[in-house]
Amino acid sequence: MRLPLGLISLLAFSCGPTAVMADAPDANVLTESERLSGWELLFDGTSTHSWRNYNQTEVSDGWGVKDGNLIRQSGGAGDLITKQKFDAFELSLQYRISPGGNSGVMFHVVETDGPPWHTGPELQIQDNVGGHDPQKAGWLYQLYQSTPPSWMKDKPTIDATRAAGQWNEIYLRVAPSGSLVCLNGNHYYNFRIGDDRWQQRVAKSKFAAFPQFGKAGSGHICLQDHGDEVAFRNIKVRRLGKDESVPAPIHGHLRRKSRLAFPNLVWDQWEGIDDAGQVRALRLIELTFANDTSNRLFAASQVGAIWTFQNEPDVSQSHLFLDLRGKVKSWANTGANEQGLLGLAMHPEFELNGKFYVYYSHRSENKSVLSCFRVSKDNPNQADPDSEQVLLEIDEPYQNHNGGCIEFGPDGYLYVGVGDGGYRNDPLASGQDLSQILGKILRIDVDQSSEGKPYGIPSDNPFVDVTGTQAEIYAFGIRNPWRIAFDKETGRLWCGDVGQELWEEVDVIVRGGNYGWSVREGTHPFGNRPRNEKRSDPITPVWEYDHGIGKSITGGRVYRSDRVSELNGKYLYADYVAGTIWALSYDAETGLATRNEQVISDSFPVLAFGEDPSGEVYFLTNSVRGECIYRFE
């Protein structure tokens, strides 16, 4: 049964929140996440109080502040350095170079009789098209250039620089354990100051003549005057601790404990050791329920098995509801850790029609499959494996970024999170391409059929009458949605979108919304593809955090149970790599988070979150013992 649209949360079906951000975010301000995690502004948009000229006490008149930008504007400006010195740090800044222009950012600069480049390595900034230097923007001058990762098959030349007159963003990390450079979100290279490779390259460069080059270990950050106009903004720095750690972006600790939700549960027809003696962890990626009176939960594992069991703390018996292990690509295969059975959703009228839906990676073909199954007529704890009706097949050019989360909305339609096709840098440019299914949130009507398809297209889908688009698209600009979930009280659709090199993000998905990928990662510019002016401005993430905090977001659910009152109404999410679980408070008026709290002190590699009919939220993880479902105490 569908609810009238007027009764459904206005946010879930609005054209977009008020907080939108084009390619250039508000300049020279820290986001709340940045502030909490230790980033500081080196330029506030109005003054140069953090800077002075090299070997001088003030800033020369050749540098000026205009329209919130720090500009090298006239001759004799001279090299600019920070008043403070930095040893291990991260730097993020945006630059705009003039046509044919050249500049640079140096670090660990020590003031001597010679120029800054005698001591400080230089990160090149220039117009890559009209510039007069063969060293490109983002290269470490005469030492390191953009290099594709060793695992890439085709080894393309990386040049993510945007043209002269446009803003580019540099990320630089300098630390004893290793340093790296990204340009417009693209990873360029890693280096370690002083190791054999470093020494060999320095010996072959002009810097071999300067005994103090790269030796200081601490020094000033320098903006180079190379005689050309260049502008800087959003200059942010973060010092790294002695262990290279950074502060957590939290407002406090909730200090909840974790408990096995069903400690006696035995998984029907599953063992942690296979016939060959190999350990195989049980990886649960979904825990959900049906709208019936049976009080059962349904758990789906990435290997392709779905179980059902009673929602009782002392339950011990489970039933293998559906076994797709012969149809689903094994996540344990090389490079296939993002494949397998990826989604499960029970039809809103499951009690009447016995229908449920799965999303999985095809065992032998490069495609994802969305299918409908039915429960057995003879056994409510077993599905009919022969009842499969394939609704949608999506070609997958690569093994990763399959998305696969599926959820029924309060409108009765099925929402499907689809990744951008994989690899890196969105090679098919699918995120902003409305003619492709990849990189989108889809919305379909599983109770209708239309235009020869085994499903219908809701008439109010945002692109249903737009030529050259896929009518199934509900929202776009998504990289790898892991995972999506509706808030059962407000109807908001939440999404954790996994980032590439630098940023993870939490989004509230709205009808027709553009979430920026792959011209943006979070609120930061990505790559150098021209922005399609026909596309709406990207929507600001509710929350984002950088890869100093975590590297793979696990989208969660809004807690709506009274059992742990401190969590009620908060969006629970995690980072799989960091093993941290957070609770996010949300302001619907601004479209942004107001508070981020760490929920438990333990570290858990959370694969997904589940929910029961009472609004209780569970978190799911790996276990060779089958101990995968936890709840908060």
XYZ file of C-alpha atoms in Angstrom, residues 14-633:
620
model
C 11.704 17.940 -2.551
C 13.728 19.279 -5.440
C 16.707 19.874 -3.170
C 17.789 21.362 0.153
C 18.648 24.997 0.578
C 22.329 24.245 1.194
C 23.828 23.888 -2.265
C 27.370 24.483 -3.376
C 28.763 24.966 -6.842
C 32.268 23.906 -7.844
C 33.804 26.754 -5.806
C 32.772 26.414 -2.134
C 32.722 29.273 0.332
C 36.331 30.350 0.416
C 38.645 30.680 3.396
C 36.435 29.028 5.981
C 36.805 25.763 7.834
C 34.007 23.251 7.819
C 33.007 21.967 11.233
C 34.638 18.633 10.459
C 37.893 20.350 9.453
C 37.902 22.500 12.571
C 37.355 19.516 14.845
C 40.034 17.430 13.138
C 42.786 20.015 13.551
C 42.853 21.985 10.308
C 43.773 25.672 10.588
C 43.470 28.549 8.131
C 46.697 30.113 6.896
C 44.712 32.788 5.050
C 41.406 34.223 6.233
C 40.519 36.042 3.017
C 41.058 39.506 4.447
C 44.644 39.809 5.721
C 48.156 38.404 5.386
C 48.845 38.225 9.120
C 50.093 34.605 8.913
C 52.704 35.495 6.296
C 55.798 37.569 5.656
C 58.310 37.831 2.881
C 61.349 35.565 2.857
C 64.100 37.099 5.002
C 61.803 40.038 5.758
C 59.463 40.964 8.621
C 56.496 42.207 6.553
C 54.619 41.401 3.348
C 55.595 43.451 0.297
C 53.166 45.563 -1.706
C 53.540 43.104 -4.590
C 51.176 40.799 -2.714
C 47.607 41.852 -2.091
C 44.212 40.622 -0.962
C 41.329 41.012 -3.389
C 37.886 39.386 -3.399
C 39.013 36.924 -0.747
C 42.101 35.845 -2.697
C 45.788 36.229 -1.873
C 47.305 37.504 -5.129
C 50.810 37.987 -6.431
C 49.790 41.103 -8.281
C 52.864 43.131 -9.271
C 56.615 43.033 -9.782
C 59.001 42.733 -6.881
C 56.526 40.799 -4.795
C 59.125 38.327 -3.550
C 58.618 34.873 -2.121
C 56.096 34.655 0.700
C 56.594 32.377 3.710
C 54.546 31.426 6.756
C 55.515 32.988 10.039
C 55.271 29.569 11.633
C 57.403 26.532 10.909
C 56.014 23.072 10.262
C 57.581 19.626 10.471
C 55.023 16.851 9.805
C 51.895 18.393 8.324
C 49.158 18.343 5.711
C 48.507 21.310 3.434
C 45.462 21.974 1.282
C 45.188 25.050 -0.914
C 43.573 26.263 -4.090
C 45.429 28.220 -6.743
C 44.525 30.045 -9.947
C 47.404 30.639 -12.326
C 47.498 33.244 -15.090
C 47.831 32.150 -18.750
C 51.412 31.041 -19.329
C 52.148 31.618 -15.657
C 54.369 29.773 -13.227
C 54.606 29.570 -9.446
C 55.193 26.983 -6.747
C 54.663 25.884 -3.165
C 57.761 25.004 -1.150
C 57.998 23.367 2.254
C 60.621 22.941 4.984
C 62.141 26.204 3.811
C 64.969 27.523 5.958
C 66.042 31.155 5.667
C 69.626 31.397 4.404
C 71.607 33.712 2.155
C 70.229 31.908 -0.882
C 66.653 31.713 -2.230
C 64.010 29.417 -0.666
C 64.445 26.663 -3.269
C 67.989 26.038 -2.032
C 66.464 24.352 1.047
C 62.784 23.665 0.350
C 61.427 21.167 -2.214
C 58.993 22.821 -4.609
C 55.565 21.636 -5.660
C 55.117 23.047 -9.149
C 52.220 25.335 -10.104
C 51.846 26.422 -13.695
C 49.663 26.710 -16.758
C 50.177 23.244 -18.234
C 49.127 24.359 -21.708
C 50.810 27.725 -22.110
C 53.536 27.342 -19.524
C 57.210 27.509 -20.443
C 58.433 24.797 -18.079
C 58.296 21.059 -18.900
C 57.615 20.351 -15.223
C 53.835 20.223 -14.825
C 51.609 21.458 -12.026
C 51.625 19.082 -9.098
C 55.089 17.650 -9.853
C 57.790 17.902 -7.204
C 60.215 19.975 -9.213
C 62.927 17.827 -10.878
C 62.206 14.984 -8.446
C 58.754 13.374 -8.764
C 56.041 13.508 -11.389
C 52.502 12.169 -11.600
C 52.630 8.393 -11.729
C 49.746 5.916 -12.020
C 49.523 3.222 -9.327
C 51.468 0.036 -10.049
C 48.269 -2.047 -10.185
C 46.762 -0.030 -13.054
C 46.831 -1.977 -16.294
C 46.938 0.797 -18.881
C 49.262 3.275 -17.057
C 47.724 6.508 -18.372
C 49.523 9.814 -17.958
C 47.825 11.694 -15.151
C 47.136 15.377 -15.630
C 44.206 16.538 -13.528
C 45.063 20.243 -13.866
C 42.332 22.688 -14.782
C 43.118 25.391 -17.296
C 44.665 28.754 -16.513
C 42.120 31.059 -14.926
C 40.339 28.171 -13.156
C 40.784 27.077 -9.566
C 42.825 23.973 -8.775
C 43.266 22.279 -5.415
C 46.532 20.810 -4.140
C 46.819 18.415 -1.234
C 50.293 17.827 0.202
C 51.192 15.526 3.065
C 54.736 15.628 4.483
C 55.540 13.074 7.172
C 58.368 10.724 8.199
C 56.338 7.615 7.328
C 55.708 8.873 3.828
C 54.525 11.888 1.886
C 52.112 12.275 -0.999
C 50.634 14.773 -3.410
C 47.153 14.950 -4.901
C 45.993 17.469 -7.484
C 42.268 18.051 -7.801
C 41.689 14.868 -5.839
C 43.841 12.703 -8.130
C 46.711 10.866 -6.495
C 49.952 11.906 -8.199
C 52.806 10.220 -6.309
C 54.260 9.183 -2.966
C 57.727 10.015 -1.693
C 59.783 9.745 1.464
C 62.291 12.481 2.170
C 65.772 11.078 2.648
C 65.228 7.469 1.504
C 67.345 5.874 -1.235
C 64.991 6.848 -4.020
C 64.916 10.429 -2.779
C 68.706 10.600 -2.527
C 69.161 9.193 -6.027
C 66.793 11.714 -7.549
C 68.273 14.652 -5.700
C 71.737 13.577 -6.864
C 70.588 13.814 -10.492
C 68.945 17.234 -10.046
C 70.219 20.779 -9.728
C 69.544 20.539 -6.002
C 72.583 18.280 -5.565
C 74.656 21.475 -5.374
C 72.872 22.629 -2.201
C 73.839 20.637 0.913
C 70.852 21.853 2.962
C 68.227 20.945 0.369
C 65.473 18.829 1.920
C 67.486 18.255 5.098
C 65.810 20.574 7.616
C 62.920 18.322 8.675
C 61.061 21.479 9.679
C 60.609 24.878 8.146
C 58.368 27.449 6.539
C 55.780 26.929 3.817
C 56.555 29.214 0.886
C 54.466 30.654 -1.959
C 56.774 31.428 -4.842
C 56.995 34.672 -6.791
C 57.993 33.535 -10.274
C 57.127 36.817 -11.942
C 53.606 35.793 -12.971
C 50.227 36.563 -11.510
C 48.844 33.808 -9.299
C 46.049 33.746 -6.734
C 45.605 31.516 -3.685
C 42.684 30.784 -1.398
C 41.472 28.101 1.037
C 45.008 27.703 2.398
C 44.635 25.189 5.211
C 47.223 23.331 7.252
C 47.067 20.545 9.816
C 49.979 19.560 12.027
C 50.465 15.837 12.544
C 51.169 14.402 15.972
C 54.342 12.527 16.796
C 52.560 9.344 15.810
C 51.190 11.213 12.764
C 47.682 11.038 14.184
C 45.089 13.818 13.926
C 42.195 14.789 16.225
C 38.903 12.988 15.729
C 36.166 15.209 14.237
C 33.779 14.711 17.137
C 31.933 16.895 19.609
C 31.970 14.227 22.295
C 31.683 10.564 23.256
C 28.426 8.748 23.882
C 30.341 5.909 25.577
C 27.956 3.155 24.586
C 29.044 -0.484 24.685
C 28.630 -3.145 22.020
C 26.931 -6.481 22.607
C 26.317 -9.499 20.443
C 22.646 -9.122 19.637
C 21.996 -12.851 19.205
C 24.836 -14.670 21.000
C 23.289 -18.143 20.677
C 22.406 -17.934 17.010
C 23.631 -20.771 14.801
C 23.751 -20.193 11.065
C 21.981 -22.966 9.216
C 24.284 -24.823 6.775
C 27.276 -22.552 7.297
C 30.697 -23.241 8.805
C 33.724 -20.983 9.191
C 35.981 -23.553 7.520
C 35.245 -24.781 4.010
C 35.822 -28.295 2.638
C 39.361 -27.363 1.613
C 40.223 -26.269 5.138
C 40.191 -22.557 4.285
C 38.850 -20.012 6.746
C 35.859 -18.152 5.337
C 34.422 -15.267 7.275
C 30.708 -14.698 7.355
C 30.198 -11.232 5.910
C 26.719 -9.878 6.569
C 25.757 -6.890 4.426
C 22.065 -6.556 5.309
C 19.755 -7.179 8.258
C 16.119 -6.308 7.700
C 12.564 -7.379 8.413
C 9.276 -7.995 6.646
C 6.068 -6.131 7.354
C 4.302 -9.196 8.694
C 3.371 -10.622 12.078
C 6.093 -13.288 12.229
C 8.672 -11.217 14.208
C 11.425 -12.524 11.918
C 14.618 -10.893 10.762
C 16.372 -11.594 7.459
C 20.161 -11.499 7.187
C 22.043 -11.493 3.867
C 25.684 -12.436 3.500
C 27.979 -11.282 0.732
C 28.681 -14.915 -0.185
C 25.090 -15.249 -1.449
C 23.155 -16.790 1.432
C 20.105 -15.310 3.155
C 18.894 -16.533 6.548
C 15.805 -15.848 8.605
C 15.373 -16.162 12.360
C 13.198 -14.915 15.196
C 13.923 -11.446 16.533
C 14.580 -12.670 20.080
C 17.823 -12.107 22.041
C 18.090 -15.790 22.964
C 17.259 -17.191 19.523
C 19.453 -20.092 18.519
C 17.915 -21.467 15.353
C 18.136 -19.882 11.907
C 16.829 -21.094 8.573
C 18.660 -20.852 5.270
C 16.019 -18.828 3.469
C 17.701 -18.623 0.053
C 21.037 -19.948 -1.151
C 22.445 -18.064 -4.162
C 26.027 -19.184 -3.722
C 25.949 -20.860 -7.126
C 24.729 -17.684 -8.839
C 26.731 -14.978 -7.096
C 30.312 -13.884 -7.749
C 32.509 -14.763 -4.789
C 33.806 -11.686 -2.968
C 36.892 -13.726 -1.992
C 38.160 -13.790 -5.594
C 41.077 -11.503 -6.439
C 39.819 -7.918 -6.713
C 36.212 -8.950 -6.036
C 35.849 -7.793 -2.423
C 33.132 -5.328 -3.472
C 31.165 -7.973 -5.358
C 28.755 -10.697 -4.267
C 25.263 -10.487 -2.851
C 24.989 -6.776 -2.118
C 21.355 -5.955 -1.436
C 18.161 -7.367 0.091
C 14.773 -5.694 0.480
C 11.419 -7.174 1.444
C 8.353 -5.982 -0.469
C 6.112 -3.689 1.629
C 3.292 -6.194 1.032
C 5.477 -9.229 1.726
C 2.878 -10.771 4.021
C 0.416 -10.859 1.118
C 2.599 -11.485 -1.944
C 5.726 -13.127 -0.502
C 8.006 -11.037 -2.745
C 11.507 -9.867 -1.910
C 14.356 -8.385 -3.946
C 18.067 -9.012 -4.192
C 20.955 -7.260 -5.919
C 24.021 -9.326 -6.752
C 27.104 -9.629 -8.935
C 26.696 -12.224 -11.665
C 28.937 -15.235 -11.129
C 30.532 -15.295 -14.602
C 29.439 -12.162 -16.455
C 30.463 -8.560 -15.780
C 27.103 -7.302 -14.655
C 24.997 -6.606 -11.603
C 21.550 -8.153 -11.346
C 18.411 -6.900 -9.600
C 15.901 -9.722 -9.169
C 12.632 -10.564 -7.476
C 12.058 -13.866 -5.655
C 9.052 -15.321 -3.847
C 8.741 -17.225 -0.633
C 7.958 -20.916 -0.908
C 4.246 -21.817 -0.841
C 4.954 -24.656 1.585
C 7.523 -23.155 3.958
C 7.535 -19.522 5.141
C 11.177 -19.904 6.211
C 12.349 -20.847 2.752
C 12.262 -19.000 -0.553
C 11.554 -20.621 -3.902
C 14.934 -20.596 -5.721
C 13.194 -21.133 -9.059
C 10.991 -18.061 -8.710
C 13.631 -15.548 -9.819
C 12.399 -12.739 -12.071
C 15.237 -10.570 -13.313
C 14.180 -6.911 -13.276
C 17.374 -5.146 -14.261
C 20.874 -6.023 -15.434
C 23.614 -3.403 -15.282
C 26.859 -3.821 -17.179
C 29.834 -3.385 -14.861
C 33.062 -2.366 -16.661
C 35.217 -3.029 -13.569
C 35.012 -5.142 -10.418
C 34.672 -2.371 -7.850
C 32.098 0.332 -7.090
C 29.060 -1.881 -7.521
C 26.940 -0.166 -4.876
C 24.075 -2.629 -4.622
C 22.090 -1.364 -1.646
C 18.330 -1.474 -2.201
C 15.540 -0.016 -0.043
C 11.813 0.500 -0.347
C 10.811 4.079 0.339
C 7.716 5.271 2.199
C 6.138 5.781 -1.241
C 6.361 2.039 -1.956
C 8.946 2.456 -4.711
C 12.254 0.589 -4.760
C 15.418 2.709 -4.538
C 18.677 1.270 -5.866
C 22.190 2.595 -5.172
C 24.466 2.051 -8.171
C 28.208 2.773 -8.195
C 30.051 4.603 -10.961
C 31.395 1.451 -12.622
C 34.674 1.285 -10.767
C 38.399 1.534 -11.333
C 39.416 5.083 -10.358
C 38.737 8.678 -11.441
C 35.351 7.676 -12.919
C 36.846 6.636 -16.303
C 33.448 6.570 -18.034
C 32.473 9.981 -16.616
C 29.290 8.281 -15.496
C 28.632 10.324 -12.363
C 27.389 13.398 -14.249
C 26.129 11.560 -17.346
C 22.345 11.154 -17.170
C 22.377 8.813 -20.156
C 24.071 6.192 -17.931
C 22.651 4.157 -15.062
C 26.032 4.028 -13.308
C 26.772 6.487 -10.496
C 23.124 7.026 -9.598
C 20.323 6.396 -7.156
C 17.499 4.738 -9.109
C 13.796 4.653 -8.287
C 11.450 2.113 -9.840
C 7.925 0.763 -9.384
C 8.139 -3.010 -8.924
C 4.334 -3.370 -8.991
C 3.964 -2.119 -12.568
C 5.554 -2.741 -15.946
C 6.051 -0.223 -18.728
C 7.776 0.147 -22.087
C 8.653 -3.524 -22.218
C 10.404 -3.449 -18.852
C 9.443 -5.715 -15.952
C 9.015 -2.663 -13.745
C 7.411 0.762 -14.010
C 8.866 4.264 -13.971
C 7.265 6.558 -11.375
C 5.691 9.481 -13.207
C 7.363 12.015 -10.913
C 10.895 10.715 -11.391
C 12.930 13.864 -12.121
C 14.170 12.934 -15.618
C 11.250 10.901 -16.868
C 10.489 13.317 -19.737
C 14.038 14.519 -20.416
C 15.469 13.409 -23.742
C 18.710 11.457 -23.577
C 18.401 10.458 -19.916
C 17.603 7.257 -18.070
C 14.115 7.612 -16.625
C 14.985 5.383 -13.658
C 17.345 8.015 -12.238
C 16.254 9.653 -8.997
C 19.569 11.335 -8.070
C 23.066 11.407 -9.582
C 26.712 12.295 -9.006
C 27.329 9.260 -6.778
C 30.651 7.382 -6.604
C 29.973 4.217 -4.611
C 26.927 4.329 -2.317
C 27.638 2.092 0.680
C 24.871 2.166 1.995
C 21.461 3.862 1.627
C 18.656 3.844 4.202
C 15.359 5.594 4.864
C 14.599 7.211 8.197
C 11.339 5.499 9.128
C 10.047 8.615 10.935
C 10.865 11.450 8.494
C 11.224 9.563 5.206
C 14.666 11.054 4.514
C 16.949 8.946 2.374
C 20.486 8.790 3.750
C 23.574 7.690 1.839
C 27.200 7.046 2.710
C 29.219 7.684 -0.451
C 32.718 6.194 -0.461
C 35.433 8.626 -1.558
C 38.567 8.094 -3.605
C 41.778 9.672 -2.310
C 40.833 12.283 0.246
C 37.199 12.629 1.359
C 34.305 10.476 2.587
C 30.804 11.931 2.698
C 27.325 11.581 4.144
C 24.452 12.770 1.947
C 20.713 13.213 2.260
C 19.369 12.139 -1.125
C 16.621 14.237 -2.682
C 14.680 14.051 -5.908
C 16.842 15.215 -8.830
C 19.810 15.932 -6.575
C 23.343 16.218 -7.960
C 25.987 15.032 -5.472
C 28.958 16.207 -7.471
C 30.960 13.141 -8.474
C 33.140 13.187 -10.489
C 33.722 16.927 -10.798
C 33.746 17.071 -7.027
C 34.675 14.805 -4.120
C 32.710 15.977 -1.115
C 32.993 19.768 -1.274
C 36.357 19.667 -3.062
C 37.166 19.929 -6.772
C 37.989 16.657 -8.476
C 39.699 16.153 -11.827
C 39.542 18.524 -14.765
C 36.488 17.481 -16.703
C 34.486 20.542 -17.734
C 31.376 20.946 -15.676
C 28.142 20.380 -17.606
C 26.311 23.685 -17.298
C 22.998 21.868 -17.809
C 23.489 20.065 -14.515
C 22.251 21.506 -11.251
C 24.757 22.730 -8.683
C 26.132 19.920 -6.508
C 24.455 19.543 -3.136
C 26.590 20.020 -0.072
C 27.220 16.813 1.886
C 25.581 16.691 5.286
C 29.020 15.772 6.621
C 32.427 14.907 5.233
C 35.678 13.718 6.756
C 39.150 13.313 5.336
C 41.391 10.287 4.961
C 43.377 11.184 8.031
C 40.230 10.110 9.907
C 39.030 7.118 7.872
C 39.132 5.775 4.346
C 35.915 3.890 3.623
C 32.578 5.105 4.914
C 29.852 2.655 5.845
C 26.536 4.425 5.527
C 24.122 3.649 8.330
C 20.635 4.232 9.638
C 18.734 6.629 11.856
C 18.118 5.149 15.291
C 14.403 5.197 16.174
C 14.216 2.897 19.191
C 13.572 3.996 22.766
C 15.970 1.386 24.150
C 19.047 3.659 23.988
C 17.557 7.130 24.319
C 20.847 8.980 23.637
C 20.868 7.584 20.096
C 17.269 8.319 19.198
C 16.959 10.414 16.035
C 20.677 10.252 15.218
C 22.191 8.867 12.052
C 24.598 6.055 12.910
C 27.423 5.434 10.453
C 30.980 4.067 10.486
C 34.280 3.811 8.695
C 35.309 0.284 7.727
C 39.055 1.022 7.714
C 39.200 3.145 10.862
C 36.771 0.896 12.726
C 34.961 3.882 14.221
C 31.197 4.310 14.707
C 29.684 7.791 14.905
C 26.287 9.339 15.578
C 25.339 12.382 13.522
C 22.723 14.966 14.525
C 21.088 16.745 11.587
C 19.518 20.163 11.029
C 16.896 19.911 8.298
C 16.784 23.696 7.880
C 20.457 24.065 6.913
C 20.889 20.594 5.442
C 24.020 20.102 7.562
C 25.068 18.138 10.607
C 25.119 19.960 13.931
C 26.912 17.367 16.043
C 29.100 14.317 15.457
C 29.722 11.953 18.363
C 31.731 8.776 18.730
C 29.389 6.024 19.852
C 31.683 3.320 21.250
C 35.388 3.168 22.046
C 35.896 -0.295 20.543
C 37.108 -0.647 16.971
C 34.830 -2.557 14.584
C 35.233 -2.981 10.808
C 31.533 -2.340 10.170
C 30.268 -3.674 6.840
C 26.699 -2.436 7.174
C 23.914 -1.492 9.566
C 20.597 -3.262 9.976
C 17.234 -2.417 11.489
C 14.281 -4.199 13.087
C 10.601 -3.151 13.212
C 11.056 -1.228 16.480
C 13.705 1.063 14.957
C 16.544 -0.732 16.730
C 19.761 -0.377 14.716
C 22.356 -3.151 14.547
C 25.851 -3.097 13.114
C 27.252 -5.959 11.066
C 30.823 -7.151 10.732
C 33.050 -10.058 9.642
C 33.428 -13.181 11.750
C 34.723 -16.682 11.143
C 32.649 -17.703 14.186
C 29.455 -16.248 12.784
C 29.343 -13.557 15.476
C 28.369 -10.783 13.097
C 25.377 -8.900 14.533
C 25.923 -6.378 17.311
C 23.747 -3.833 19.055
C 24.424 -0.849 21.302
C 24.082 -0.971 25.086
